[in-house]
Amino acid sequence: MKKSLGKKTMLLTHPVMIIGSYDKNGTPNIMAVSWGGICCSEPPCVAISLRKSRYSYQSILDSNAFTVNMPPVKYLEQSDYSGIYSGKDENKFETLGLTPLKSQFVNAPEVAEFPLTLHCKLLHTFDLGIHTQFIGENIETSCDIDFLDDKGIPDIIKINPFIYDTSSRHYYSIGRQLKKAYTTTK
Amino acid sequence: MKKSLGKKTMLLTHPVMIIGSYDKNGTPNIMAVSWGGICCSEPPCVAISLRKSRYSYQSILDSNAFTVNMPPVKYLEQSDYSGIYSGKDENKFETLGLTPLKSQFVNAPEVAEFPLTLHCKLLHTFDLGIHTQFIGENIETSCDIDFLDDKGIPDIIKINPFIYDTSSRHYYSIGRQLKKAYTTTK
């Protein structure tokens, strides 16, 4: 029997993305975003949703760029912190002991300690309500070579990212590898 | 050292959502979508990206509605199948032995066997390139009572959903519970 639970932002398996941007003074900032993900294959695009009140909101509009950095479980505390406290009040890279690197591809900082980064150029903004969706074209992907598998692609087990369960509001690690996608036959 | 990998749709932890819709003949259809997720808290909205060539594309436009059903690992084969084969050629509910239930809230079918469903009314479509993004307002969430935790909310461990790793193109299970989100203090 199914029970109605009301209007909810209820999807159990959400990515956690750490968004890098420069503010108007050129200070690097990061914030955790979970509302978003890949939204187009060609051009390859990522969607991230931000409230207007967030400090990164204007920074991304001003610089037309952002990075998406995938945090490993090792940096879960820092990631969580970056989603709570504002770059208005502090330089979170400094507080958290993380290293900002200027992206070689867009006008935004990446997090040196996080193995995988998507370098995004802002293409569209869509006002959806409390959140505005920023669509970025991923013009380059970079990954630390120590976190590639033997085929030269990012290795989810080595990177060890985590997800956000919007129901329990807890983070969860990744489990075991299941089936290869798009292989089921009739 | 970071290595450039080019323009990629590379985010390791993507949800897998089974989208339900009726076609113009009223036949229920499902397809797996991984590009998408929650995109706004108020109104609560879900984004899903579809190629124009997909059979569900026109169905969602015609009915202004869709459901998002979270498949458990138990139904991984059926989910994968639903992302490969088209509702143009077959009734996938019948092929896969799944039960379509008319949503009580929107003009779309839900999958009876999948515990968690978001009932969505189409609000916007955004053409992004190969993919068009459909933004649905989640006007109701329903969950099988056997899959709720002791607080009455959907239990990720009982539901046992899986994620899609866009790098290896494999599905992965959910691992262990980590920290509660938004709890890190200064």
CSV table of C-alpha atoms in Angstrom, one decimal:
chain,number,residue,atom,x,y,z
A,1,MET,CA,0.0,0.0,0.0
A,2,LYS,CA,1.3,3.4,-1.0
A,3,LYS,CA,1.1,6.4,1.3
A,4,SER,CA,1.0,10.0,0.2
A,5,LEU,CA,3.7,12.1,1.7
A,6,GLY,CA,2.9,15.5,0.1
A,7,LYS,CA,5.0,17.8,-2.0
A,8,LYS,CA,8.6,16.9,-1.4
A,9,THR,CA,12.1,17.2,-2.9
A,10,MET,CA,12.4,13.5,-2.5
A,11,LEU,CA,15.0,11.7,-4.6
A,12,LEU,CA,17.1,9.3,-2.6
A,13,THR,CA,20.3,9.4,-4.6
A,14,HIS,CA,21.6,12.8,-5.3
A,15,PRO,CA,25.1,13.8,-6.2
A,16,VAL,CA,27.1,16.2,-4.0
A,17,MET,CA,28.9,18.8,-6.1
A,18,ILE,CA,31.3,21.5,-4.8
A,19,ILE,CA,30.9,24.6,-6.9
A,20,GLY,CA,33.9,26.9,-7.3
A,21,SER,CA,33.6,30.5,-8.3
A,22,TYR,CA,35.4,33.9,-7.9
A,23,ASP,CA,33.6,36.7,-6.2
A,24,LYS,CA,33.8,40.3,-7.5
A,25,ASN,CA,37.0,40.8,-5.6
A,26,GLY,CA,38.6,37.7,-7.1
A,27,THR,CA,38.4,35.8,-3.9
A,28,PRO,CA,37.8,32.0,-4.6
A,29,ASN,CA,34.8,30.5,-3.0
A,30,ILE,CA,33.1,27.1,-2.8
A,31,MET,CA,29.7,25.9,-1.9
A,32,ALA,CA,28.1,22.4,-1.8
A,33,VAL,CA,25.2,21.9,-4.2
A,34,SER,CA,23.0,18.8,-4.5
A,35,TRP,CA,20.2,20.0,-6.7
A,36,GLY,CA,21.6,19.3,-10.1
A,37,GLY,CA,23.6,17.0,-12.4
A,38,ILE,CA,24.3,16.4,-16.0
A,39,CYS,CA,21.4,17.7,-18.1
A,40,CYS,CA,22.6,17.4,-21.8
A,41,SER,CA,25.0,15.2,-23.7
A,42,GLU,CA,25.7,17.6,-26.6
A,43,PRO,CA,26.8,20.2,-25.7
A,44,PRO,CA,27.8,18.4,-22.5
A,45,CYS,CA,26.0,20.5,-19.8
A,46,VAL,CA,25.6,20.4,-16.0
A,47,ALA,CA,22.7,22.0,-14.2
A,48,ILE,CA,23.1,23.4,-10.7
A,49,SER,CA,20.4,25.1,-8.7
A,50,LEU,CA,21.1,28.0,-6.3
A,51,ARG,CA,19.0,30.3,-4.2
A,52,LYS,CA,19.3,34.0,-5.0
A,53,SER,CA,20.5,34.6,-1.5
A,54,ARG,CA,23.6,32.5,-1.9
A,55,TYR,CA,26.9,34.4,-2.3
A,56,SER,CA,27.9,32.2,-5.2
A,57,TYR,CA,24.8,33.3,-7.2
A,58,GLN,CA,26.1,36.7,-8.2
A,59,SER,CA,29.7,35.5,-8.5
A,60,ILE,CA,28.7,33.0,-11.2
A,61,LEU,CA,26.6,35.5,-13.0
A,62,ASP,CA,29.5,38.0,-13.0
A,63,SER,CA,32.1,35.6,-14.1
A,64,ASN,CA,29.9,33.5,-16.4
A,65,ALA,CA,31.8,30.4,-15.1
A,66,PHE,CA,32.0,27.8,-12.4
A,67,THR,CA,33.7,24.6,-11.6
A,68,VAL,CA,32.0,21.4,-10.4
A,69,ASN,CA,34.3,19.4,-8.1
A,70,MET,CA,33.5,15.9,-6.8
A,71,PRO,CA,34.5,15.6,-3.2
A,72,PRO,CA,35.8,12.3,-1.8
A,73,VAL,CA,34.4,10.9,1.4
A,74,LYS,CA,37.7,12.0,3.0
A,75,TYR,CA,36.5,15.6,2.6
A,76,LEU,CA,32.9,15.1,3.7
A,77,GLU,CA,33.2,17.5,6.6
A,78,GLN,CA,34.7,20.2,4.5
A,79,SER,CA,32.0,19.7,1.8
A,80,ASP,CA,29.2,19.8,4.4
A,81,TYR,CA,30.7,23.0,5.9
A,82,SER,CA,30.9,24.7,2.4
A,83,GLY,CA,27.1,24.2,2.1
A,84,ILE,CA,26.3,25.8,5.4
A,85,TYR,CA,28.6,28.9,5.8
A,86,SER,CA,28.8,31.8,3.4
A,87,GLY,CA,31.7,33.1,1.4
A,88,LYS,CA,30.3,36.5,2.3
A,89,ASP,CA,31.8,36.1,5.8
A,90,GLU,CA,35.0,34.1,5.2
A,91,ASN,CA,37.3,32.6,2.7
A,92,LYS,CA,36.2,29.0,2.9
A,93,PHE,CA,39.2,27.7,1.1
A,94,GLU,CA,41.4,29.1,3.9
A,95,THR,CA,39.0,28.0,6.7
A,96,LEU,CA,38.9,24.5,5.4
A,97,GLY,CA,42.6,24.2,4.4
A,98,LEU,CA,41.8,23.6,0.8
A,99,THR,CA,43.8,24.9,-2.1
A,100,PRO,CA,42.2,27.0,-4.9
A,101,LEU,CA,43.7,26.6,-8.3
A,102,LYS,CA,42.7,28.9,-11.1
A,103,SER,CA,41.1,26.7,-13.8
A,104,GLN,CA,43.0,26.7,-17.0
A,105,PHE,CA,39.8,26.7,-19.0
A,106,VAL,CA,37.3,29.0,-17.3
A,107,ASN,CA,37.3,32.0,-14.9
A,108,ALA,CA,36.7,30.0,-11.8
A,109,PRO,CA,38.8,28.2,-9.1
A,110,GLU,CA,39.0,24.4,-8.8
A,111,VAL,CA,39.7,22.5,-5.6
A,112,ALA,CA,43.2,21.1,-5.9
A,113,GLU,CA,42.5,18.3,-3.4
A,114,PHE,CA,39.4,17.0,-5.2
A,115,PRO,CA,40.4,14.6,-8.0
A,116,LEU,CA,37.7,15.3,-10.5
A,117,THR,CA,36.7,18.7,-11.9
A,118,LEU,CA,34.2,19.9,-14.6
A,119,HIS,CA,35.1,23.3,-16.0
A,120,CYS,CA,31.9,25.1,-16.9
A,121,LYS,CA,31.0,28.1,-18.9
A,122,LEU,CA,27.6,29.6,-18.0
A,123,LEU,CA,25.1,29.1,-20.9
A,124,HIS,CA,21.6,29.7,-19.4
A,125,THR,CA,19.9,30.7,-16.2
A,126,PHE,CA,16.3,29.6,-15.5
A,127,ASP,CA,14.3,31.0,-12.7
A,128,LEU,CA,12.3,28.1,-11.2
A,129,GLY,CA,11.0,29.5,-7.9
A,130,ILE,CA,13.2,29.6,-4.8
A,131,HIS,CA,16.0,28.2,-6.9
A,132,THR,CA,17.5,29.4,-10.1
A,133,GLN,CA,19.0,26.8,-12.3
A,134,PHE,CA,22.4,27.6,-13.9
A,135,ILE,CA,23.2,25.6,-16.9
A,136,GLY,CA,27.0,25.3,-17.6
A,137,GLU,CA,28.6,23.8,-20.6
A,138,ASN,CA,31.4,21.5,-19.5
A,139,ILE,CA,34.1,22.7,-21.8
A,140,GLU,CA,36.8,20.5,-20.1
A,141,THR,CA,37.0,17.7,-17.5
A,142,SER,CA,40.1,17.1,-15.5
A,143,CYS,CA,41.1,14.3,-13.2
A,144,ASP,CA,44.1,13.6,-11.0
A,145,ILE,CA,46.1,10.8,-12.8
A,146,ASP,CA,46.2,8.8,-9.5
A,147,PHE,CA,42.4,8.5,-9.7
A,148,LEU,CA,42.1,7.1,-13.2
A,149,ASP,CA,41.5,3.4,-13.8
A,150,ASP,CA,43.6,1.2,-16.2
A,151,LYS,CA,41.5,2.5,-19.1
A,152,GLY,CA,42.4,6.1,-18.3
A,153,ILE,CA,39.0,7.2,-17.1
A,154,PRO,CA,38.0,8.4,-13.6
A,155,ASP,CA,37.7,5.5,-11.2
A,156,ILE,CA,34.7,5.9,-8.9
A,157,ILE,CA,36.1,3.5,-6.3
A,158,LYS,CA,39.4,5.4,-6.1
A,159,ILE,CA,37.7,8.8,-6.0
A,160,ASN,CA,35.2,7.5,-3.4
A,161,PRO,CA,32.5,10.2,-3.8
A,162,PHE,CA,29.3,10.2,-1.7
A,163,ILE,CA,25.7,10.9,-2.3
A,164,TYR,CA,23.0,12.8,-0.5
A,165,ASP,CA,19.8,11.0,0.6
A,166,THR,CA,17.2,13.7,0.6
A,167,SER,CA,14.9,11.6,2.7
A,168,SER,CA,17.1,10.9,5.8
A,169,ARG,CA,19.3,13.9,5.0
A,170,HIS,CA,22.3,11.8,5.5
A,171,TYR,CA,25.3,11.2,3.2
A,172,TYR,CA,25.9,7.7,2.0
A,173,SER,CA,29.0,6.1,0.5
A,174,ILE,CA,29.0,4.2,-2.8
A,175,GLY,CA,28.5,0.4,-2.6
A,176,ARG,CA,29.5,-2.3,-5.0
A,177,GLN,CA,29.6,-2.4,-8.7
A,178,LEU,CA,26.5,-3.9,-10.3
A,179,LYS,CA,25.7,-4.5,-14.0
A,180,LYS,CA,27.1,-2.5,-16.9
A,181,ALA,CA,24.5,-0.1,-18.2
A,182,TYR,CA,22.8,-0.5,-21.6
A,183,THR,CA,23.6,-4.2,-21.8
A,184,THR,CA,20.2,-5.8,-21.2
A,185,THR,CA,19.0,-7.8,-24.1
A,186,LYS,CA,15.6,-9.1,-25.1
B,1,MET,CA,48.8,15.9,-11.4
B,2,LYS,CA,45.5,16.5,-13.2
B,3,LYS,CA,44.9,15.3,-16.7
B,4,SER,CA,42.5,16.9,-19.2
B,5,LEU,CA,39.9,14.4,-20.5
B,6,GLY,CA,37.9,16.7,-22.8
B,7,LYS,CA,34.3,17.6,-22.9
B,8,LYS,CA,32.5,14.9,-21.0
B,9,THR,CA,29.2,14.2,-19.3
B,10,MET,CA,31.2,13.1,-16.3
B,11,LEU,CA,29.6,13.0,-12.9
B,12,LEU,CA,30.1,9.8,-11.0
B,13,THR,CA,27.0,9.6,-8.9
B,14,HIS,CA,23.8,10.0,-11.0
B,15,PRO,CA,20.4,8.9,-9.9
B,16,VAL,CA,18.4,6.4,-12.1
B,17,MET,CA,14.8,7.5,-12.5
B,18,ILE,CA,12.1,5.5,-14.3
B,19,ILE,CA,9.8,7.9,-16.0
B,20,GLY,CA,6.2,7.0,-16.5
B,21,SER,CA,3.9,8.6,-19.1
B,22,TYR,CA,0.9,7.7,-21.3
B,23,ASP,CA,1.2,7.8,-25.1
B,24,LYS,CA,-1.4,9.3,-27.3
B,25,ASN,CA,-3.3,6.0,-27.3
B,26,GLY,CA,-3.3,5.9,-23.5
B,27,THR,CA,-0.8,3.1,-23.4
B,28,PRO,CA,1.5,3.4,-20.3
B,29,ASN,CA,5.2,3.6,-21.0
B,30,ILE,CA,8.4,3.8,-18.9
B,31,MET,CA,11.9,4.8,-19.7
B,32,ALA,CA,15.1,5.1,-17.6
B,33,VAL,CA,16.5,8.6,-17.3
B,34,SER,CA,19.7,9.5,-15.6
B,35,TRP,CA,20.2,13.1,-16.7
B,36,GLY,CA,18.2,14.9,-14.0
B,37,GLY,CA,17.2,15.3,-10.4
B,38,ILE,CA,15.6,17.7,-8.0
B,39,CYS,CA,16.1,21.3,-9.2
B,40,CYS,CA,14.0,23.5,-7.0
B,41,SER,CA,12.8,23.3,-3.4
B,42,GLU,CA,9.7,25.6,-3.7
B,43,PRO,CA,7.8,24.7,-5.7
B,44,PRO,CA,9.4,21.2,-5.4
B,45,CYS,CA,10.6,20.4,-8.9
B,46,VAL,CA,12.4,17.6,-10.7
B,47,ALA,CA,14.3,18.0,-13.9
B,48,ILE,CA,14.6,15.2,-16.5
B,49,SER,CA,16.4,15.5,-19.8
B,50,LEU,CA,15.2,13.6,-22.9
B,51,ARG,CA,16.3,13.5,-26.5
B,52,LYS,CA,13.6,14.5,-29.0
B,53,SER,CA,13.8,11.1,-30.6
B,54,ARG,CA,12.5,9.3,-27.4
B,55,TYR,CA,9.0,8.1,-27.5
B,56,SER,CA,8.2,9.5,-24.1
B,57,TYR,CA,9.1,13.0,-25.3
B,58,GLN,CA,5.9,13.7,-27.1
B,59,SER,CA,3.9,11.7,-24.6
B,60,ILE,CA,5.0,14.0,-21.8
B,61,LEU,CA,4.3,17.1,-23.9
B,62,ASP,CA,0.8,15.8,-24.8
B,63,SER,CA,-0.2,14.8,-21.2
B,64,ASN,CA,1.7,17.6,-19.4
B,65,ALA,CA,2.6,15.0,-16.8
B,66,PHE,CA,5.0,12.3,-15.8
B,67,THR,CA,6.0,10.2,-12.8
B,68,VAL,CA,9.4,9.6,-11.4
B,69,ASN,CA,9.8,6.1,-10.0
B,70,MET,CA,12.9,5.0,-8.1
B,71,PRO,CA,13.8,1.4,-9.0
B,72,PRO,CA,15.2,-0.9,-6.4
B,73,VAL,CA,18.3,-3.0,-7.3
B,74,LYS,CA,15.9,-6.0,-7.6
B,75,TYR,CA,14.6,-4.4,-10.7
B,76,LEU,CA,17.9,-3.3,-12.2
B,77,GLU,CA,17.5,-5.5,-15.4
B,78,GLN,CA,14.0,-4.1,-16.0
B,79,SER,CA,15.2,-0.5,-15.5
B,80,ASP,CA,18.2,-1.0,-17.8
B,81,TYR,CA,15.9,-2.5,-20.4
B,82,SER,CA,13.5,0.4,-20.2
B,83,GLY,CA,16.3,2.8,-21.2
B,84,ILE,CA,17.3,0.8,-24.3
B,85,TYR,CA,14.0,-0.3,-26.0
B,86,SER,CA,11.3,2.0,-27.2
B,87,GLY,CA,7.6,2.2,-26.3
B,88,LYS,CA,7.1,2.8,-30.0
B,89,ASP,CA,7.6,-0.9,-30.5
B,90,GLU,CA,6.2,-2.6,-27.4
B,91,ASN,CA,4.4,-2.1,-24.2
B,92,LYS,CA,7.4,-2.3,-21.8
B,93,PHE,CA,5.2,-2.8,-18.7
B,94,GLU,CA,4.0,-6.0,-20.3
B,95,THR,CA,7.4,-7.1,-21.6
B,96,LEU,CA,8.9,-6.5,-18.2
B,97,GLY,CA,6.1,-7.9,-16.1
B,98,LEU,CA,5.5,-4.6,-14.3
B,99,THR,CA,2.2,-3.2,-13.3
B,100,PRO,CA,1.0,0.3,-14.4
B,101,LEU,CA,-1.2,2.1,-11.9
B,102,LYS,CA,-2.8,5.3,-13.0
B,103,SER,CA,-1.5,8.1,-10.7
B,104,GLN,CA,-4.2,9.6,-8.5
B,105,PHE,CA,-2.5,13.0,-8.9
B,106,VAL,CA,-1.4,13.4,-12.5
B,107,ASN,CA,-2.2,12.0,-15.9
B,108,ALA,CA,0.6,9.4,-15.9
B,109,PRO,CA,1.2,5.8,-14.8
B,110,GLU,CA,3.3,4.9,-11.9
B,111,VAL,CA,5.1,1.5,-11.5
B,112,ALA,CA,3.3,-0.4,-8.8
B,113,GLU,CA,6.4,-2.5,-7.9
B,114,PHE,CA,8.6,0.5,-7.3
B,115,PRO,CA,8.2,1.8,-3.7
B,116,LEU,CA,8.7,5.5,-4.3
B,117,THR,CA,7.0,7.7,-6.8
B,118,LEU,CA,7.0,11.5,-7.6
B,119,HIS,CA,3.9,12.6,-9.3
B,120,CYS,CA,4.9,15.6,-11.6
B,121,LYS,CA,3.0,18.2,-13.5
B,122,LEU,CA,5.0,19.6,-16.4
B,123,LEU,CA,5.9,23.3,-15.8
B,124,HIS,CA,8.6,24.1,-18.3
B,125,THR,CA,10.7,22.7,-21.2
B,126,PHE,CA,14.1,24.0,-22.0
B,127,ASP,CA,15.9,23.1,-25.2
B,128,LEU,CA,19.5,22.6,-24.3
B,129,GLY,CA,20.9,20.9,-27.4
B,130,ILE,CA,20.6,17.1,-28.0
B,131,HIS,CA,18.5,17.0,-24.8
B,132,THR,CA,15.5,18.9,-23.8
B,133,GLN,CA,15.0,19.4,-20.1
B,134,PHE,CA,11.5,18.9,-18.7
B,135,ILE,CA,10.8,20.6,-15.4
B,136,GLY,CA,8.0,18.9,-13.4
B,137,GLU,CA,6.5,20.2,-10.3
B,138,ASN,CA,6.3,17.3,-7.8
B,139,ILE,CA,2.7,17.8,-6.6
B,140,GLU,CA,2.7,14.6,-4.6
B,141,THR,CA,5.1,11.9,-3.4
B,142,SER,CA,4.0,8.4,-2.5
B,143,CYS,CA,5.8,5.6,-0.9
B,144,ASP,CA,4.9,2.0,-0.1
B,145,ILE,CA,4.4,1.8,3.6
B,146,ASP,CA,6.7,-1.2,3.9
B,147,PHE,CA,9.6,1.0,2.7
B,148,LEU,CA,9.2,3.8,5.3
B,149,ASP,CA,11.4,4.1,8.3
B,150,ASP,CA,10.2,4.4,11.9
B,151,LYS,CA,9.8,8.2,11.3
B,152,GLY,CA,7.5,7.6,8.4
B,153,ILE,CA,9.8,8.7,5.7
B,154,PRO,CA,11.2,6.7,2.8
B,155,ASP,CA,14.1,4.5,3.9
B,156,ILE,CA,17.0,4.3,1.4
B,157,ILE,CA,18.3,1.0,2.8
B,158,LYS,CA,14.9,-0.7,2.5
B,159,ILE,CA,14.2,0.8,-1.0
B,160,ASN,CA,17.8,-0.1,-2.1
B,161,PRO,CA,18.1,2.2,-5.2
B,162,PHE,CA,21.2,2.3,-7.3
B,163,ILE,CA,23.2,5.0,-9.0
B,164,TYR,CA,24.7,5.3,-12.5
B,165,ASP,CA,28.5,6.0,-12.7
B,166,THR,CA,28.8,7.9,-16.0
B,167,SER,CA,32.6,7.2,-16.1
B,168,SER,CA,32.6,3.3,-16.0
B,169,ARG,CA,29.0,3.2,-17.3
B,170,HIS,CA,28.1,0.7,-14.5
B,171,TYR,CA,25.4,0.8,-11.9
B,172,TYR,CA,26.5,0.9,-8.3
B,173,SER,CA,24.6,0.1,-5.1
B,174,ILE,CA,24.4,2.4,-2.1
B,175,GLY,CA,27.0,1.9,0.6
B,176,ARG,CA,26.9,2.8,4.3
B,177,GLN,CA,25.4,5.7,6.0
B,178,LEU,CA,27.8,8.6,6.7
B,179,LYS,CA,27.3,11.9,8.5
B,180,LYS,CA,24.0,13.8,8.7
B,181,ALA,CA,24.0,16.7,6.3
B,182,TYR,CA,24.2,20.3,7.4
B,183,THR,CA,25.6,19.5,10.9
B,184,THR,CA,29.2,20.6,10.6
B,185,THR,CA,30.0,23.4,13.0
B,186,LYS,CA,32.8,25.9,13.0
